[in-house]
CSV table of C-alpha atoms in Angstrom, one decimal:
chain,number,residue,atom,x,y,z
A,1068,UNK,CA,-40.0,33.8,-151.4
A,1069,UNK,CA,-38.7,30.9,-153.5
A,1070,UNK,CA,-37.6,31.7,-157.0
A,1071,UNK,CA,-35.9,30.0,-159.9
A,1072,UNK,CA,-32.5,31.3,-158.9
A,1073,UNK,CA,-32.5,29.1,-155.9
A,1074,UNK,CA,-33.3,26.1,-158.1
A,1075,UNK,CA,-30.5,27.0,-160.5
A,1076,UNK,CA,-28.1,27.0,-157.5
A,1077,UNK,CA,-28.9,23.2,-157.1
A,1078,UNK,CA,-28.0,22.2,-160.6
A,1079,UNK,CA,-24.8,20.6,-159.6
A,1080,UNK,CA,-26.6,18.8,-156.8
A,1081,UNK,CA,-29.0,17.3,-159.3
A,1082,UNK,CA,-26.5,16.5,-162.0
A,1083,UNK,CA,-23.7,15.1,-159.9
A,1084,UNK,CA,-24.9,14.3,-156.4
A,1085,UNK,CA,-28.2,12.4,-156.9
A,1086,UNK,CA,-30.4,15.2,-155.4
A,1087,UNK,CA,-34.0,14.4,-156.0
A,1088,UNK,CA,-37.5,14.9,-154.5
A,1089,UNK,CA,-38.1,11.4,-153.3
A,1090,UNK,CA,-41.9,11.7,-153.4
A,1091,UNK,CA,-45.0,13.8,-153.8
A,1092,UNK,CA,-47.6,12.0,-151.8
A,1093,UNK,CA,-51.3,13.0,-151.9
A,1094,UNK,CA,-53.1,12.1,-148.7
A,1095,UNK,CA,-56.8,11.3,-149.3
A,1096,UNK,CA,-59.5,11.0,-146.6
A,1097,UNK,CA,-61.8,8.0,-147.2
A,1098,UNK,CA,-64.0,8.7,-144.2
A,1099,UNK,CA,-66.8,9.8,-146.4
A,1100,UNK,CA,-66.7,6.5,-148.2
A,1101,UNK,CA,-67.7,4.5,-145.1
A,1102,UNK,CA,-70.7,2.2,-145.7
A,1103,UNK,CA,-72.0,-1.1,-144.3
A,1104,UNK,CA,-72.4,-2.4,-147.9
A,1105,UNK,CA,-69.0,-3.9,-149.1
A,1106,UNK,CA,-69.8,-3.3,-152.8
A,1107,UNK,CA,-70.8,0.3,-152.2
A,1108,UNK,CA,-67.7,0.9,-150.0
A,1109,UNK,CA,-65.3,-0.4,-152.6
A,1110,UNK,CA,-67.0,1.6,-155.3
A,1111,UNK,CA,-66.8,4.8,-153.3
A,1112,UNK,CA,-63.1,4.2,-152.4
A,1113,UNK,CA,-62.2,3.6,-156.1
A,1114,UNK,CA,-64.1,6.7,-157.3
A,1115,UNK,CA,-62.7,9.0,-154.5
A,1116,UNK,CA,-59.1,8.0,-155.2
A,1117,UNK,CA,-59.3,8.1,-159.0
A,1118,UNK,CA,-61.1,11.5,-159.0
A,1119,UNK,CA,-58.8,13.1,-156.4
A,1120,UNK,CA,-55.5,11.8,-157.7
A,1121,UNK,CA,-56.2,11.8,-161.4
A,1122,UNK,CA,-53.7,14.5,-162.2
A,1123,UNK,CA,-51.1,13.7,-159.5
A,1124,UNK,CA,-48.7,11.9,-161.8
A,1125,UNK,CA,-49.0,14.3,-164.7
A,1126,UNK,CA,-48.5,17.4,-162.5
A,1127,UNK,CA,-45.5,15.8,-160.9
A,1128,UNK,CA,-44.0,15.2,-164.3
A,1129,UNK,CA,-44.7,18.7,-165.4
A,1130,UNK,CA,-43.0,20.2,-162.4
A,1131,UNK,CA,-40.0,17.9,-162.8
A,1132,UNK,CA,-39.6,18.9,-166.5
A,1133,UNK,CA,-40.2,22.6,-165.9
A,1134,UNK,CA,-37.7,23.0,-163.0
A,1135,UNK,CA,-35.3,20.2,-163.9
A,1136,UNK,CA,-35.9,18.5,-160.5
A,1137,UNK,CA,-36.1,14.7,-160.5
A,1138,UNK,CA,-39.3,13.6,-158.7
A,1139,UNK,CA,-38.8,9.9,-158.2
A,1140,UNK,CA,-42.1,8.8,-156.8
A,1141,UNK,CA,-45.8,9.9,-156.9
A,1142,UNK,CA,-47.7,8.2,-154.1
A,1143,UNK,CA,-51.1,8.2,-152.4
A,1144,UNK,CA,-51.9,7.7,-148.7
A,1145,UNK,CA,-55.4,7.0,-147.4
A,1146,UNK,CA,-57.2,6.9,-144.1
A,1147,UNK,CA,-56.3,3.7,-142.2
A,1148,UNK,CA,-58.5,1.1,-143.8
A,1149,UNK,CA,-59.4,-0.6,-140.5
A,1150,UNK,CA,-61.4,2.6,-139.7
A,1151,UNK,CA,-62.9,2.8,-143.2
A,1152,UNK,CA,-63.9,-0.8,-143.5
A,1153,UNK,CA,-65.0,-1.5,-140.0
A,1154,UNK,CA,-68.7,-1.3,-140.8
A,1155,UNK,CA,-68.6,-3.4,-144.0
A,1156,UNK,CA,-65.9,-6.0,-143.3
A,1157,UNK,CA,-66.7,-9.0,-141.2
A,1158,UNK,CA,-63.7,-11.1,-142.1
A,1159,UNK,CA,-60.1,-10.8,-143.2
A,1160,UNK,CA,-61.3,-11.7,-146.7
A,1161,UNK,CA,-63.6,-8.8,-146.8
A,1162,UNK,CA,-60.6,-6.5,-146.1
A,1163,UNK,CA,-58.6,-8.2,-148.9
A,1164,UNK,CA,-61.3,-7.0,-151.3
A,1165,UNK,CA,-60.5,-3.4,-150.3
A,1166,UNK,CA,-56.8,-4.0,-150.8
A,1167,UNK,CA,-57.6,-5.1,-154.3
A,1168,UNK,CA,-59.6,-2.0,-154.8
A,1169,UNK,CA,-56.7,0.2,-153.6
A,1170,UNK,CA,-54.3,-1.6,-155.9
A,1171,UNK,CA,-56.7,-1.1,-158.9
A,1172,UNK,CA,-57.2,2.6,-158.1
A,1173,UNK,CA,-53.4,3.2,-157.7
A,1174,UNK,CA,-52.8,1.5,-161.0
A,1175,UNK,CA,-55.4,3.6,-162.7
A,1176,UNK,CA,-53.9,6.9,-161.7
A,1177,UNK,CA,-50.3,5.6,-162.2
A,1178,UNK,CA,-48.8,6.1,-158.8
A,1179,UNK,CA,-45.8,4.0,-157.5
A,1180,UNK,CA,-47.4,3.0,-154.2
A,1181,UNK,CA,-50.5,3.5,-152.1
A,1182,UNK,CA,-50.3,3.4,-148.3
A,1183,UNK,CA,-52.8,3.2,-145.6
A,1184,UNK,CA,-53.8,-0.4,-145.5
A,1185,UNK,CA,-53.4,-0.6,-141.8
A,1186,UNK,CA,-54.6,-0.1,-138.3
A,1187,UNK,CA,-53.8,2.0,-135.2
A,1188,UNK,CA,-53.9,-0.3,-132.2
A,1189,UNK,CA,-51.5,1.2,-129.7
A,1190,UNK,CA,-54.0,0.6,-126.8
A,1191,UNK,CA,-56.2,-2.2,-128.1
A,1192,UNK,CA,-57.8,-3.9,-131.1
A,1193,UNK,CA,-61.3,-3.9,-132.3
A,1194,UNK,CA,-62.6,-7.0,-134.1
A,1195,UNK,CA,-62.3,-5.0,-137.4
A,1196,UNK,CA,-58.8,-4.0,-136.7
A,1197,UNK,CA,-57.8,-7.6,-135.9
A,1198,UNK,CA,-59.4,-8.8,-139.1
A,1199,UNK,CA,-57.5,-6.2,-141.1
A,1200,UNK,CA,-54.2,-7.3,-139.5
A,1201,UNK,CA,-54.9,-10.9,-140.1
A,1202,UNK,CA,-55.7,-10.1,-143.8
A,1203,UNK,CA,-52.2,-8.5,-144.4
A,1204,UNK,CA,-50.4,-11.5,-145.7
A,1205,UNK,CA,-52.9,-12.2,-148.4
A,1206,UNK,CA,-53.5,-8.6,-149.1
A,1207,UNK,CA,-49.8,-8.0,-149.8
A,1208,UNK,CA,-49.4,-11.2,-151.8
A,1209,UNK,CA,-52.3,-10.4,-154.2
A,1210,UNK,CA,-51.5,-6.7,-154.8
A,1211,UNK,CA,-48.5,-4.9,-156.3
A,1212,UNK,CA,-48.8,-1.3,-155.1
A,1213,UNK,CA,-50.4,-1.5,-151.6
A,1214,UNK,CA,-48.3,-0.8,-148.6
A,1215,UNK,CA,-49.4,-1.6,-145.0
A,1216,UNK,CA,-48.6,-0.3,-141.6
A,1217,UNK,CA,-49.6,-1.0,-138.0
A,1218,UNK,CA,-49.1,1.2,-135.0
A,1219,UNK,CA,-48.6,-0.9,-131.9
A,1220,UNK,CA,-47.6,1.7,-129.3
A,1221,UNK,CA,-47.1,5.3,-128.2
A,1222,UNK,CA,-45.6,7.3,-125.5
A,1223,UNK,CA,-49.0,8.1,-124.1
A,1224,UNK,CA,-50.6,4.7,-124.3
A,1225,UNK,CA,-47.7,2.2,-123.9
A,1226,UNK,CA,-47.1,-0.9,-126.0
A,1227,UNK,CA,-50.0,-3.2,-127.0
A,1228,UNK,CA,-48.1,-6.5,-126.6
A,1229,UNK,CA,-51.0,-8.5,-127.9
A,1230,UNK,CA,-50.6,-6.6,-131.2
A,1231,UNK,CA,-46.8,-6.9,-131.1
A,1232,UNK,CA,-47.1,-10.7,-130.7
A,1233,UNK,CA,-49.7,-10.9,-133.5
A,1234,UNK,CA,-47.5,-8.8,-135.8
A,1235,UNK,CA,-44.6,-11.2,-135.3
A,1236,UNK,CA,-46.8,-14.0,-136.7
A,1237,UNK,CA,-48.2,-11.8,-139.5
A,1238,UNK,CA,-44.7,-10.8,-140.7
A,1239,UNK,CA,-43.8,-14.6,-140.9
A,1240,UNK,CA,-47.1,-15.3,-142.8
A,1241,UNK,CA,-46.4,-12.4,-145.2
A,1242,UNK,CA,-42.9,-13.8,-145.8
A,1243,UNK,CA,-44.3,-17.2,-146.6
A,1244,UNK,CA,-47.0,-15.8,-148.9
A,1245,UNK,CA,-44.5,-14.0,-151.0
A,1246,UNK,CA,-41.6,-16.4,-150.7
A,1247,UNK,CA,-41.3,-16.8,-154.5
A,1248,UNK,CA,-40.1,-13.2,-154.5
A,1249,UNK,CA,-37.7,-13.3,-151.6
A,1250,UNK,CA,-40.5,-12.5,-149.2
A,1251,UNK,CA,-41.1,-9.1,-150.9
A,1252,UNK,CA,-44.4,-8.5,-149.1
A,1253,UNK,CA,-42.5,-7.8,-145.9
A,1254,UNK,CA,-40.8,-4.9,-147.6
A,1255,UNK,CA,-44.2,-3.3,-147.9
A,1256,UNK,CA,-45.1,-3.8,-144.2
A,1257,UNK,CA,-44.0,-1.6,-141.3
A,1258,UNK,CA,-44.7,-1.7,-137.6
A,1259,UNK,CA,-44.7,1.6,-135.8
A,1260,UNK,CA,-44.6,3.2,-132.4
A,1261,UNK,CA,-45.7,6.8,-132.3
A,1262,UNK,CA,-46.6,6.8,-136.0
A,1263,UNK,CA,-47.0,10.3,-137.4
A,1264,UNK,CA,-50.2,10.9,-139.4
A,1265,UNK,CA,-48.5,13.1,-142.0
A,1266,UNK,CA,-45.7,10.8,-143.3
A,1267,UNK,CA,-45.2,10.8,-147.1
A,1268,UNK,CA,-42.8,7.9,-147.1
A,1269,UNK,CA,-43.8,4.2,-147.7
A,1270,UNK,CA,-44.4,1.7,-146.4
A,1271,UNK,CA,-45.7,3.7,-143.4
A,1272,UNK,CA,-47.7,6.5,-145.0
A,1273,UNK,CA,-51.4,6.9,-144.1
A,1274,UNK,CA,-53.7,9.9,-144.1
A,1275,UNK,CA,-54.4,10.9,-140.5
A,1276,UNK,CA,-58.0,11.5,-139.3
A,1277,UNK,CA,-57.0,15.1,-138.3
A,1278,UNK,CA,-56.0,16.0,-141.9
A,1279,UNK,CA,-58.0,17.8,-144.5
A,1280,UNK,CA,-60.0,15.9,-147.1
A,1281,UNK,CA,-56.9,15.9,-149.3
A,1282,UNK,CA,-53.4,17.2,-148.8
A,1283,UNK,CA,-50.0,17.3,-150.5
A,1284,UNK,CA,-46.9,16.1,-148.7
A,1285,UNK,CA,-43.4,16.1,-150.1
A,1286,UNK,CA,-40.4,14.0,-149.0
A,1287,UNK,CA,-37.0,15.2,-150.0
A,1288,UNK,CA,-33.7,13.3,-150.2
A,1289,UNK,CA,-30.1,14.1,-150.9
A,1290,UNK,CA,-27.5,12.0,-149.0
A,1291,UNK,CA,-25.2,12.4,-151.9
A,1292,UNK,CA,-25.4,16.2,-151.7
A,1293,UNK,CA,-24.6,16.2,-148.0
A,1294,UNK,CA,-21.6,13.8,-148.6
A,1295,UNK,CA,-20.2,16.0,-151.4
A,1296,UNK,CA,-20.5,19.1,-149.2
A,1297,UNK,CA,-18.7,17.4,-146.4
A,1298,UNK,CA,-15.8,16.4,-148.6
A,1299,UNK,CA,-15.0,20.1,-149.0
A,1300,UNK,CA,-14.5,20.5,-145.2
A,1301,UNK,CA,-12.7,17.2,-144.6
A,1302,UNK,CA,-10.6,17.2,-141.4
A,1303,UNK,CA,-12.1,20.5,-140.1
A,1304,UNK,CA,-13.7,20.9,-136.6
A,1305,UNK,CA,-17.2,20.1,-135.5
A,1306,UNK,CA,-18.4,23.7,-135.8
A,1307,UNK,CA,-17.7,23.8,-139.5
A,1308,UNK,CA,-18.9,20.3,-140.0
A,1309,UNK,CA,-22.3,21.1,-138.4
A,1310,UNK,CA,-22.6,24.4,-140.3
A,1311,UNK,CA,-22.0,22.6,-143.6
A,1312,UNK,CA,-24.7,20.1,-142.9
A,1313,UNK,CA,-27.2,22.7,-141.9
A,1314,UNK,CA,-26.5,24.9,-145.0
A,1315,UNK,CA,-26.8,21.9,-147.3
A,1316,UNK,CA,-30.1,20.7,-145.6
A,1317,UNK,CA,-31.5,24.2,-146.1
A,1318,UNK,CA,-30.8,24.1,-149.8
A,1319,UNK,CA,-32.2,20.6,-150.2
A,1320,UNK,CA,-35.4,21.6,-148.3
A,1321,UNK,CA,-35.9,24.7,-150.4
A,1322,UNK,CA,-36.1,22.6,-153.5
A,1323,UNK,CA,-38.7,20.4,-151.7
A,1324,UNK,CA,-40.6,23.6,-150.7
A,1325,UNK,CA,-40.8,24.7,-154.3
A,1326,UNK,CA,-42.1,21.4,-155.5
A,1327,UNK,CA,-44.6,21.2,-152.7
A,1328,UNK,CA,-45.9,24.7,-153.3
A,1329,UNK,CA,-46.3,24.2,-157.1
A,1330,UNK,CA,-47.9,20.8,-156.7
A,1331,UNK,CA,-50.4,22.2,-154.1
A,1332,UNK,CA,-51.3,25.1,-156.5
A,1333,UNK,CA,-51.7,23.1,-159.6
A,1334,UNK,CA,-53.7,20.3,-158.0
A,1335,UNK,CA,-55.7,22.7,-155.9
A,1336,UNK,CA,-55.0,20.7,-152.8
A,1337,UNK,CA,-53.6,22.2,-149.5
A,1338,UNK,CA,-49.9,21.8,-148.8
A,1339,UNK,CA,-49.3,19.6,-145.7
A,1340,UNK,CA,-45.6,19.1,-144.8
A,1341,UNK,CA,-42.1,18.7,-146.0
A,1342,UNK,CA,-40.4,15.6,-144.6
A,1343,UNK,CA,-36.7,16.3,-144.3
A,1344,UNK,CA,-35.5,12.7,-144.2
A,1345,UNK,CA,-32.3,11.9,-146.0
A,1346,UNK,CA,-33.5,8.9,-148.0
A,1347,UNK,CA,-30.8,6.8,-149.6
A,1348,UNK,CA,-30.9,4.7,-152.8
A,1349,UNK,CA,-28.9,1.8,-154.0
A,1350,UNK,CA,-27.1,4.2,-156.3
A,1351,UNK,CA,-23.4,4.6,-155.5
A,1352,UNK,CA,-22.8,7.9,-153.7
A,1353,UNK,CA,-26.3,8.3,-152.5
A,1354,UNK,CA,-25.7,6.7,-149.0
A,1355,UNK,CA,-26.3,7.8,-145.5
A,1356,UNK,CA,-23.5,5.3,-144.5
A,1357,UNK,CA,-21.3,7.3,-146.9
A,1358,UNK,CA,-22.0,10.5,-144.9
A,1359,UNK,CA,-21.1,8.8,-141.7
A,1360,UNK,CA,-17.8,7.5,-143.2
A,1361,UNK,CA,-17.1,11.0,-144.5
A,1362,UNK,CA,-17.6,12.4,-141.0
A,1363,UNK,CA,-14.8,10.1,-139.9
A,1364,UNK,CA,-15.8,6.5,-139.5
A,1365,UNK,CA,-13.9,3.7,-141.2
A,1366,UNK,CA,-17.2,1.9,-141.7
A,1367,UNK,CA,-20.7,2.6,-140.6
A,1368,UNK,CA,-21.1,0.6,-137.4
A,1369,UNK,CA,-17.7,1.4,-136.0
A,1370,UNK,CA,-17.4,3.0,-132.6
A,1371,UNK,CA,-18.7,6.5,-132.8
A,1372,UNK,CA,-21.4,5.7,-135.3
A,1373,UNK,CA,-24.3,6.5,-133.0
A,1374,UNK,CA,-22.8,9.9,-132.1
A,1375,UNK,CA,-22.1,10.7,-135.7
A,1376,UNK,CA,-25.7,9.8,-136.7
A,1377,UNK,CA,-27.1,11.9,-133.8
A,1378,UNK,CA,-25.0,14.9,-135.1
A,1379,UNK,CA,-26.3,14.4,-138.6
A,1380,UNK,CA,-29.9,14.1,-137.7
A,1381,UNK,CA,-29.8,17.2,-135.5
A,1382,UNK,CA,-28.1,19.4,-138.1
A,1383,UNK,CA,-30.4,18.2,-140.9
A,1384,UNK,CA,-33.4,19.3,-138.8
A,1385,UNK,CA,-31.9,22.6,-137.8
A,1386,UNK,CA,-31.1,23.5,-141.4
A,1387,UNK,CA,-34.4,22.2,-142.8
A,1388,UNK,CA,-36.7,23.9,-140.5
A,1389,UNK,CA,-35.4,27.3,-141.7
A,1390,UNK,CA,-36.4,26.4,-145.2
A,1391,UNK,CA,-40.0,25.5,-144.7
A,1392,UNK,CA,-42.8,26.7,-142.4
A,1393,UNK,CA,-44.4,23.2,-142.4
A,1394,UNK,CA,-41.9,20.5,-141.4
A,1395,UNK,CA,-43.3,17.1,-140.3
A,1396,UNK,CA,-43.4,13.4,-141.0
A,1397,UNK,CA,-40.2,11.6,-139.9
A,1398,UNK,CA,-37.5,14.2,-140.8
A,1399,UNK,CA,-34.0,13.0,-140.3
A,1400,UNK,CA,-31.9,10.2,-141.8
A,1401,UNK,CA,-33.2,6.8,-142.9
A,1402,UNK,CA,-30.8,3.9,-142.3
A,1403,UNK,CA,-32.4,1.1,-144.5
A,1404,UNK,CA,-29.9,-1.7,-145.2
A,1405,UNK,CA,-31.2,-2.8,-148.6
A,1406,UNK,CA,-31.6,0.7,-150.0
A,1407,UNK,CA,-28.2,2.0,-149.0
A,1408,UNK,CA,-25.0,0.6,-150.7
A,1409,UNK,CA,-22.8,1.8,-147.9
A,1410,UNK,CA,-25.0,0.0,-145.3
A,1411,UNK,CA,-24.9,-3.2,-147.4
A,1412,UNK,CA,-21.1,-3.0,-147.5
A,1413,UNK,CA,-20.8,-2.4,-143.8
A,1414,UNK,CA,-22.9,-5.5,-143.1
A,1415,UNK,CA,-20.8,-7.6,-145.5
A,1416,UNK,CA,-17.7,-6.4,-143.8
A,1417,UNK,CA,-19.0,-7.3,-140.4
A,1418,UNK,CA,-19.1,-3.7,-139.1
A,1419,UNK,CA,-22.9,-3.5,-138.8
A,1420,UNK,CA,-25.1,-5.8,-136.9
A,1421,UNK,CA,-28.8,-5.8,-136.0
A,1422,UNK,CA,-27.9,-4.8,-132.5
A,1423,UNK,CA,-25.8,-1.9,-133.6
A,1424,UNK,CA,-28.6,-0.8,-135.9
A,1425,UNK,CA,-30.9,-0.9,-133.0
A,1426,UNK,CA,-28.6,1.4,-131.0
A,1427,UNK,CA,-28.5,3.8,-133.9
A,1428,UNK,CA,-32.2,4.0,-134.0
A,1429,UNK,CA,-32.2,5.7,-130.6
A,1430,UNK,CA,-31.0,8.9,-132.3
A,1431,UNK,CA,-32.5,8.6,-135.8
A,1432,UNK,CA,-35.8,9.3,-137.3
A,1433,UNK,CA,-37.1,5.8,-137.9
A,1434,UNK,CA,-35.9,2.4,-136.9
A,1435,UNK,CA,-34.8,-1.0,-138.2
A,1436,UNK,CA,-35.5,-0.6,-141.8
A,1437,UNK,CA,-35.3,-3.1,-144.6
A,1438,UNK,CA,-33.5,-5.7,-142.5
A,1439,UNK,CA,-33.3,-9.1,-144.1
A,1440,UNK,CA,-33.0,-12.0,-141.6
A,1441,UNK,CA,-32.9,-15.8,-142.0
A,1442,UNK,CA,-36.2,-17.4,-143.3
A,1443,UNK,CA,-36.3,-19.7,-140.3
A,1444,UNK,CA,-36.4,-16.8,-137.7
A,1445,UNK,CA,-39.2,-17.6,-135.3
A,1446,UNK,CA,-42.3,-15.3,-135.0
A,1447,UNK,CA,-41.6,-14.8,-131.3
A,1448,UNK,CA,-38.1,-13.5,-132.1
A,1449,UNK,CA,-39.5,-11.1,-134.6
A,1450,UNK,CA,-42.0,-10.0,-132.0
A,1451,UNK,CA,-39.2,-9.4,-129.5
A,1452,UNK,CA,-37.4,-7.3,-132.1
A,1453,UNK,CA,-40.6,-5.3,-132.7
A,1454,UNK,CA,-41.0,-4.8,-128.9
A,1455,UNK,CA,-37.4,-3.6,-128.5
A,1456,UNK,CA,-37.7,-1.0,-131.2
A,1457,UNK,CA,-41.2,0.2,-130.0
A,1458,UNK,CA,-39.9,0.6,-126.5
A,1459,UNK,CA,-37.1,2.9,-127.8
A,1460,UNK,CA,-39.7,5.1,-129.4
A,1461,UNK,CA,-42.1,5.0,-126.4
A,1462,UNK,CA,-39.5,5.9,-123.9
A,1463,UNK,CA,-37.8,8.6,-126.0
A,1464,UNK,CA,-41.0,10.2,-127.3
A,1465,UNK,CA,-40.0,9.6,-130.9
A,1466,UNK,CA,-41.2,7.7,-133.9
A,1467,UNK,CA,-39.6,4.3,-134.4
A,1468,UNK,CA,-40.5,1.5,-136.8
A,1469,UNK,CA,-39.5,-2.0,-138.0
A,1470,UNK,CA,-39.5,-3.3,-141.5
A,1471,UNK,CA,-38.0,-6.7,-141.2
A,1472,UNK,CA,-37.9,-9.4,-143.8
A,1473,UNK,CA,-37.5,-13.1,-142.9
A,1474,UNK,CA,-36.4,-14.3,-146.3
A,1475,UNK,CA,-37.9,-17.8,-146.7
A,1476,UNK,CA,-35.5,-20.4,-147.9
A,1477,UNK,CA,-32.4,-18.2,-147.3
A,1478,UNK,CA,-29.9,-17.9,-144.5
A,1479,UNK,CA,-26.9,-15.8,-143.3
A,1480,UNK,CA,-24.4,-15.1,-146.1
A,1481,UNK,CA,-27.1,-15.1,-148.8
A,1482,UNK,CA,-28.7,-12.0,-150.4
A,1483,UNK,CA,-32.3,-11.1,-151.0
A,1484,UNK,CA,-33.0,-9.2,-154.3
A,1485,UNK,CA,-36.0,-6.8,-154.2
A,1486,UNK,CA,-35.2,-4.5,-157.2
A,1487,UNK,CA,-35.7,-0.9,-157.8
A,1488,UNK,CA,-35.5,1.5,-154.9
A,1489,UNK,CA,-35.9,-1.4,-152.5
A,1490,UNK,CA,-32.5,-2.7,-153.6
A,1491,UNK,CA,-30.9,-5.9,-152.2
A,1492,UNK,CA,-30.1,-7.0,-148.7
A,1493,UNK,CA,-27.6,-9.4,-147.2
A,1494,UNK,CA,-29.2,-11.8,-144.7
A,1495,UNK,CA,-28.2,-10.7,-141.2
A,1496,UNK,CA,-27.9,-13.0,-138.2
A,1497,UNK,CA,-30.3,-12.5,-135.3
A,1498,UNK,CA,-29.8,-13.5,-131.6
A,1499,UNK,CA,-30.7,-17.1,-131.3
A,1500,UNK,CA,-31.9,-17.0,-127.7
A,1501,UNK,CA,-35.6,-17.1,-127.2
A,1502,UNK,CA,-38.1,-14.6,-125.8
A,1503,UNK,CA,-41.3,-16.6,-126.0
A,1504,UNK,CA,-42.3,-16.4,-122.3
A,1505,UNK,CA,-41.9,-12.6,-122.5
A,1506,UNK,CA,-43.8,-11.9,-125.7
A,1507,UNK,CA,-46.6,-14.4,-124.9
A,1508,UNK,CA,-47.7,-12.4,-121.8
A,1509,UNK,CA,-51.1,-10.8,-122.4
A,1510,UNK,CA,-51.9,-7.1,-122.2
A,1511,UNK,CA,-49.9,-3.9,-122.5
A,1512,UNK,CA,-46.6,-2.5,-121.3
A,1513,UNK,CA,-47.7,0.7,-119.5
A,1514,UNK,CA,-46.8,4.1,-120.8
A,1515,UNK,CA,-43.8,5.7,-119.2
A,1516,UNK,CA,-44.3,8.3,-116.5
A,1517,UNK,CA,-43.9,11.9,-117.6
A,1518,UNK,CA,-43.8,13.6,-114.3
A,1519,UNK,CA,-44.0,12.6,-110.7
A,1520,UNK,CA,-44.5,15.4,-108.2
A,1521,UNK,CA,-45.3,15.2,-104.5
């Protein structure tokens, strides 16, 4: 049973260590909005979202004020729009009209972001799904709150390399379409392998087809809290190190559980999952890189970084699962460059490269996140990076993702400015050797074998 005394125990975490609940996300099914009439479809989508989520922001603010817990974002995720709009949309432009409707509905209810403008194409693409994907650059350039995601592979189906190749071009086009804002559109676009359908974090959130009509997910945070706890056991052995991380993760997750329960009750919407991910911010002291350095690295990216990150993720999960009966989403530690001041400094010092970040994603929850690269990076190179990261997820039966930003007009040594939680990112060099002949092959990379018995 969660009570106010548990929350009081976290006062120092909130006041001094940047503890917050990163997001309350309401997932909303749009399957009952499907129509072959575009006007009727858009009208139904707007009405469903604004009716279901009309109290989401006010309830979040009430809970935050009542318990003294900062709740940074209130968000909405919806059924993948490629599924919802397939009957009515005959062109990319038709899908853009839905993006505008989503943006208008999100603005009406006052949320920070709305996710679900995407497609699940791990095995193949329907004409509707391809139209949606081709609409993404325009959709993200004419909206403010819409986030997009595309799932291009899974452990069970393999990698859809046709979709990977297409997404390389789409990311380039999105960067061009938003070049006046340091290619900001790419910061709202993520490419997945093994995407979970209960993820509260943007840009990859969407409402899965197996979910209820509406559901409440909560994403917690707290890298600063973990770092402060580890400072008290500096120099001690791995057993104490691990126990400290577990106990801290438990306390952080209990706060999230309280918020989730209260939001579910007050909104009369079922509780879905708590996502345990340690989500950094640009604020000093709220850094996953800072945790890795407190564990004993001179800089994130130094030898030992992958092992330290593996330890951190495992202990966060072990502590968090004891605090909530429903843990899901990504759950672990995000390593976004632009949103983590320690990661930014590691890049600037030359300790952290794209290749090292890729190695780290083998043991963390997500993937290459908020990576800014030169604006002249080729679409085929981006596709190769997507394929590499998706292969890690496919082979290791885990979720991986890429949110990469070719910043048009900028090169290595310059900085992209995104603002807010998205922060700023130093432009990182990428391998200059080509992979066109590889990514231009048609078809799929087969799924890995799971058993082979005579």
